[in-house]
CSV table of C-alpha atoms in Angstrom, one decimal:
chain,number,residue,atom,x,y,z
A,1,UNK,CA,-31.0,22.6,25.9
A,2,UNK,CA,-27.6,23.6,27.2
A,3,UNK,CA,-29.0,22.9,30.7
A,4,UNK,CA,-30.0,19.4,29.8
A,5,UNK,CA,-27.9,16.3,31.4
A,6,UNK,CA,-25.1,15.3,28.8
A,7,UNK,CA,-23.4,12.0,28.2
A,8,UNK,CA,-19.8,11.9,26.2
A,9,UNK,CA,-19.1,8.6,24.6
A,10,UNK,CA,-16.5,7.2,22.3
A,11,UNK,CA,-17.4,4.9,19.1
A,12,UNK,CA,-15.3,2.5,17.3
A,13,UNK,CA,-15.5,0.3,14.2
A,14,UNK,CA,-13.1,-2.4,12.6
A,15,UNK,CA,-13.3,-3.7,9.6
A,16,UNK,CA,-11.4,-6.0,7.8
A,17,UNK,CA,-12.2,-5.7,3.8
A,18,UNK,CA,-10.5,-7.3,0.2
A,19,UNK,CA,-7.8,-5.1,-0.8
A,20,UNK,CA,-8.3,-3.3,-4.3
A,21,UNK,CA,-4.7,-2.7,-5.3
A,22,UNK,CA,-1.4,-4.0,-5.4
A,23,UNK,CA,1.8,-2.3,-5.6
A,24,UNK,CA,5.2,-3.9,-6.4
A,25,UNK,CA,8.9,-2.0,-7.6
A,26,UNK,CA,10.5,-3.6,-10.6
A,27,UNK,CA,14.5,-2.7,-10.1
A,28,UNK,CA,16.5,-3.1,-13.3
A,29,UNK,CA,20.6,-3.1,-12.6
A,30,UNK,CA,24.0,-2.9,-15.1
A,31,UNK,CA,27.5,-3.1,-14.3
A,32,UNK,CA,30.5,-2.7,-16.2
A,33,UNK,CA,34.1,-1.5,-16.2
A,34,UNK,CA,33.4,0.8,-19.3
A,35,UNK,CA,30.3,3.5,-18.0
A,36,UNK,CA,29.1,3.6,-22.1
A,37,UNK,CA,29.0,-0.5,-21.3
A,38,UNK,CA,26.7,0.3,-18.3
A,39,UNK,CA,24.8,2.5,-19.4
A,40,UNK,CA,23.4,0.5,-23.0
A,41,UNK,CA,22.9,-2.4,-20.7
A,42,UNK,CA,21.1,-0.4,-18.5
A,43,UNK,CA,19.1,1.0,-21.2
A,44,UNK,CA,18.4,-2.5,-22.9
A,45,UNK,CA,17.1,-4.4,-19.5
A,46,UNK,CA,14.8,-0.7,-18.7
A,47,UNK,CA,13.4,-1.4,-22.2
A,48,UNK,CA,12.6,-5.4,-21.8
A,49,UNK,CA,10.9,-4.2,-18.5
A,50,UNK,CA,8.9,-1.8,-20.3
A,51,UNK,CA,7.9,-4.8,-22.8
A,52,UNK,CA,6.8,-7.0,-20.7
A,53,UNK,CA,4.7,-4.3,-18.5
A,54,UNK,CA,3.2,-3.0,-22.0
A,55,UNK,CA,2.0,-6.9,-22.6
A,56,UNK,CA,0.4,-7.1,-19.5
A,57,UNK,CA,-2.7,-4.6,-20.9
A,58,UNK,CA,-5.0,-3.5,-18.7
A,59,UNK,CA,-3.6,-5.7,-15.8
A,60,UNK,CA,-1.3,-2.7,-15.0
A,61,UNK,CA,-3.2,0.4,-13.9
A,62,UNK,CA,-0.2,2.6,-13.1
A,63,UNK,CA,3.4,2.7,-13.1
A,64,UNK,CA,5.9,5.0,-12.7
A,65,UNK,CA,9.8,5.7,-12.9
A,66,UNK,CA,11.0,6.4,-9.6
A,67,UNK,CA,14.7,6.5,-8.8
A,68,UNK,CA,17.9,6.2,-11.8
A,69,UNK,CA,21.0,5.7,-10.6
A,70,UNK,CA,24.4,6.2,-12.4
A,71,UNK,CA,27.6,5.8,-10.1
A,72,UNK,CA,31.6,4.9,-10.2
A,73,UNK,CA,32.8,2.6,-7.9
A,74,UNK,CA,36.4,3.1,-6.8
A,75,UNK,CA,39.5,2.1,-5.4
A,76,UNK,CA,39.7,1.9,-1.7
A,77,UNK,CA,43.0,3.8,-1.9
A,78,UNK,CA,42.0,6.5,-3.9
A,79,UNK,CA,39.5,7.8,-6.6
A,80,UNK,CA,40.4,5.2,-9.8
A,81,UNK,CA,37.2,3.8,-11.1
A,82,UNK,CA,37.0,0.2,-11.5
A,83,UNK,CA,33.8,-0.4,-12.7
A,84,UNK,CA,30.4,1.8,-13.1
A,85,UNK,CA,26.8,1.3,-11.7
A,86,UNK,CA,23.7,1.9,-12.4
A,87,UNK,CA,20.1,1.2,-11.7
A,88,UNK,CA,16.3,2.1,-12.7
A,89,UNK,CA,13.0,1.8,-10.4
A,90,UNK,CA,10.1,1.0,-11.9
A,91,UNK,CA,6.4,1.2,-9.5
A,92,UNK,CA,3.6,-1.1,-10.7
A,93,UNK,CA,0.0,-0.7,-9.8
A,94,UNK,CA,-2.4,-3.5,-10.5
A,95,UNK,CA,-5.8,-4.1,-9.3
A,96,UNK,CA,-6.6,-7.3,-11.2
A,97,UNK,CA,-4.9,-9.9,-9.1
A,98,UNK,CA,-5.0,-12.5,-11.3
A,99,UNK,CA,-2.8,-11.9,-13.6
A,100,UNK,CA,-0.2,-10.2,-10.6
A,101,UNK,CA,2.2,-13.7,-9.8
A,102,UNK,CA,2.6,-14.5,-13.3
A,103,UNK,CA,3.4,-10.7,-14.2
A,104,UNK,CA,6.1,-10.5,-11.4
A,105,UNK,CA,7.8,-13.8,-12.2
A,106,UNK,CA,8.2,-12.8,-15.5
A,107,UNK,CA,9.9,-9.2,-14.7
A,108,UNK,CA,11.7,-11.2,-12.1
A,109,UNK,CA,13.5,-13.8,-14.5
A,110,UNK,CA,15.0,-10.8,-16.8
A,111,UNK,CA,18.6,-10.3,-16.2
A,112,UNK,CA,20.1,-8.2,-13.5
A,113,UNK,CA,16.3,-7.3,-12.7
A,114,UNK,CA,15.3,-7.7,-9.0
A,115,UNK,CA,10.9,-7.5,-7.9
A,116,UNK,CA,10.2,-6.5,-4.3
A,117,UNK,CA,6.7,-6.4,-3.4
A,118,UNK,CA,3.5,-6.7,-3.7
A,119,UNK,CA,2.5,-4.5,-1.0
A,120,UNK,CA,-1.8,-4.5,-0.8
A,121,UNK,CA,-3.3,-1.9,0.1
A,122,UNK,CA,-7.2,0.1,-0.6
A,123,UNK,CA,-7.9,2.9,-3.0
A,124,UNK,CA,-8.1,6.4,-0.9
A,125,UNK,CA,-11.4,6.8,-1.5
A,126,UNK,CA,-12.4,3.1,-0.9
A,127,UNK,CA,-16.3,2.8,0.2
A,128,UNK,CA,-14.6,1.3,3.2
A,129,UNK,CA,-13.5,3.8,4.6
A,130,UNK,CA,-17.1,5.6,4.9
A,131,UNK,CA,-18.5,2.2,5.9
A,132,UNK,CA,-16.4,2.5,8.9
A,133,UNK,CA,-17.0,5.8,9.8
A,134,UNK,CA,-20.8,5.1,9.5
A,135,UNK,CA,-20.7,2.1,11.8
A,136,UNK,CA,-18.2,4.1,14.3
A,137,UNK,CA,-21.2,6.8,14.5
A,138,UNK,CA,-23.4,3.9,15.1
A,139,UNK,CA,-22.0,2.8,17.6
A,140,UNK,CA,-21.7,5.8,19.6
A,141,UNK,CA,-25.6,6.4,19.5
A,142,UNK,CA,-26.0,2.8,21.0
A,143,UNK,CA,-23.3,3.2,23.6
A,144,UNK,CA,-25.0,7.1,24.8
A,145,UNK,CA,-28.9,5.0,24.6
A,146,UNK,CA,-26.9,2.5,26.7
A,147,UNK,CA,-25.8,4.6,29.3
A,148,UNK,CA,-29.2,6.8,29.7
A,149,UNK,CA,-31.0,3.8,29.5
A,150,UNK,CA,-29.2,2.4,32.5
A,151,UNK,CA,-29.8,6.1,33.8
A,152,UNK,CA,-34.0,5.9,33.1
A,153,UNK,CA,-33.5,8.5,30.5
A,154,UNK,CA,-33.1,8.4,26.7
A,155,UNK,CA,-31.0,10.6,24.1
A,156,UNK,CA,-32.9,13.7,22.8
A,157,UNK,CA,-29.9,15.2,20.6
A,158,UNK,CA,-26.3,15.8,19.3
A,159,UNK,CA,-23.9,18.5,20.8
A,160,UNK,CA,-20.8,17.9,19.4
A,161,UNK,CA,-19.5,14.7,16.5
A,162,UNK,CA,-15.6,14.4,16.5
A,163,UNK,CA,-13.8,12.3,14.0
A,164,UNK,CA,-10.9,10.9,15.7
A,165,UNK,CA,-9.4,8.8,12.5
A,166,UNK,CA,-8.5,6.0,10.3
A,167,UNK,CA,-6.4,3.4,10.3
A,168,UNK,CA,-5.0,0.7,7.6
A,169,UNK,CA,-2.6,-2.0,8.3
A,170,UNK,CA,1.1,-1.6,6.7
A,171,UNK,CA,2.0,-3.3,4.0
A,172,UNK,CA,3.5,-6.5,3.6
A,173,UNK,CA,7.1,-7.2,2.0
A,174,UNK,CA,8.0,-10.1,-0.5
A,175,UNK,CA,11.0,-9.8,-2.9
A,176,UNK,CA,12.3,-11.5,-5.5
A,177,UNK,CA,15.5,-11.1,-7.7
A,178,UNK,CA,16.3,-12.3,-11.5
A,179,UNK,CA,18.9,-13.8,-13.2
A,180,UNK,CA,16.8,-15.0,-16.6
A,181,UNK,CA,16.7,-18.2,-17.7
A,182,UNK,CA,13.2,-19.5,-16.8
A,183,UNK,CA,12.9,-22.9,-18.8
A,184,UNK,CA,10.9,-22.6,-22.2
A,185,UNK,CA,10.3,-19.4,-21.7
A,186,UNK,CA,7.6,-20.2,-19.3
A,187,UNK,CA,7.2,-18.4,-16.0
A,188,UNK,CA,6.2,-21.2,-12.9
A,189,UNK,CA,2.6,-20.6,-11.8
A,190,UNK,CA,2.7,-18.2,-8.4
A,191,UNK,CA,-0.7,-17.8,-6.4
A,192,UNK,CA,-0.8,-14.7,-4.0
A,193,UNK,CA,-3.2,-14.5,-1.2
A,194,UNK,CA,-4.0,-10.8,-1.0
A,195,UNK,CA,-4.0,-9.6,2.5
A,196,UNK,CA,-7.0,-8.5,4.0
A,197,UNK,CA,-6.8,-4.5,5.2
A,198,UNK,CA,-8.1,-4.2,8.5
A,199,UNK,CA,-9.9,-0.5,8.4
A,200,UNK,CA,-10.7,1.6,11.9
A,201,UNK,CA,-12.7,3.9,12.7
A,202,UNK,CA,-13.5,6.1,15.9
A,203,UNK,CA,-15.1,8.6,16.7
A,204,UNK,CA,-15.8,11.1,20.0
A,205,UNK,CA,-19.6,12.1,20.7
A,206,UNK,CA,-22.1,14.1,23.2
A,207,UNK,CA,-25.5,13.7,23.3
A,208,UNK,CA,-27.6,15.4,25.4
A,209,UNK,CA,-30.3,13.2,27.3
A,210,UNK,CA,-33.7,13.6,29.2
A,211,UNK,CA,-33.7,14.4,32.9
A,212,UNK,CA,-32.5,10.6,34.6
A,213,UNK,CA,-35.0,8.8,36.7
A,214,UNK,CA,-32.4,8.9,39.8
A,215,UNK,CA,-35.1,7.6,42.5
């Protein structure tokens, strides 16, 4: 066997599948001269956020706080205060993509709230994923039964199987900021074309083959 002819032979897949979740930020802001000020409106506009995210059920899969922000902002000339900041980051995770434009309009049209996103993107253990990899190995084996077959031989086993990795597109980036004041209450309708996830796979093989019919 380790005498026998070998032939070394890279395979590649690409995919391009649905993706499964979507992922946008929810950014509430406050500003005032008095930081107590700042700080109750910053509390109040967190809370609506949290509202409107509790209403949207099962829609929302995940969320998380990320980054709160509390800061002074001063006078050029030296360190008076003016006025105070502050800020709260919310992540969203939602796989039904439905209900996903209406959901960020309405975060979007609360006060001092600004919506960046959604960024698509596949679950990490998507069946994709191993479909690729599958087809990558699959096309190895026809790429070695190519070559001995061009050679008069055929492929009689495996030596070695490398996986050489994965790779997903980046996200995309939409954003959009809120003042409040959608008329009646009622959010415009917003479709979203989810972006399909390219997926690809590749892998290094060496297959051992028969003697080759050289004459």
């Amino acid at each position: 066997m380790a005498d026998a002819p070998v032939v070394a032979v890279r395979g590649e897949a690409y995919r391009e599948v649905a993706p499964e979740l979507a992922r946008f930020t929810v950014t509430a802001s406050a500003r005032d001269r008095d930081r107590e000020t700042t700080l109750t409106r910053l509390a109040e506009r967190a809370a609506a956020v949290r509202v409107l995210l509790d209403g949207a059920g099962p829609a929302v899969e995940r969320r998380e706080t990320g980054q709160l922000r509390v800061w002074p902002e001063t006078k050029r000339s030296g360190e008076r205060v003016v006025a105070h900041h502050g800020s709260v980051t919310t992540t969203v995770t939602v796989a039904d993509f439905t209900a996903l434009g209406e959901l960020m309009l309405r975060l979007a049209d609360q006060e001092q709230v600004e919506v960046a996103g959604p960024w698509w993107s596949l679950r990490p253990d998507s069946p994709a994923y191993r479909e690729a990899r599958h087809a990558a190995i699959a096309d190895a084996l026809a790429r070695a039964r190519e070559y001995a077959e061009a050679l008069g031989a055929r492929v009689t086993g495996l030596l070695e199987l490398a996986d050489t990795g994965l790779a997903a597109a980046p996200p995309m980036l939409a954003r959009a900021a809120g003042s409040g004041g959608m008329a009646g209450g009622a959010p415009p309708e917003l479709e979203l074309d989810p972006r399909p996830q390219p997926v690809q796979a590749a892998v290094e093989a060496r297959f051992t083959i028969s003697e080759p019919a050289l004459g």
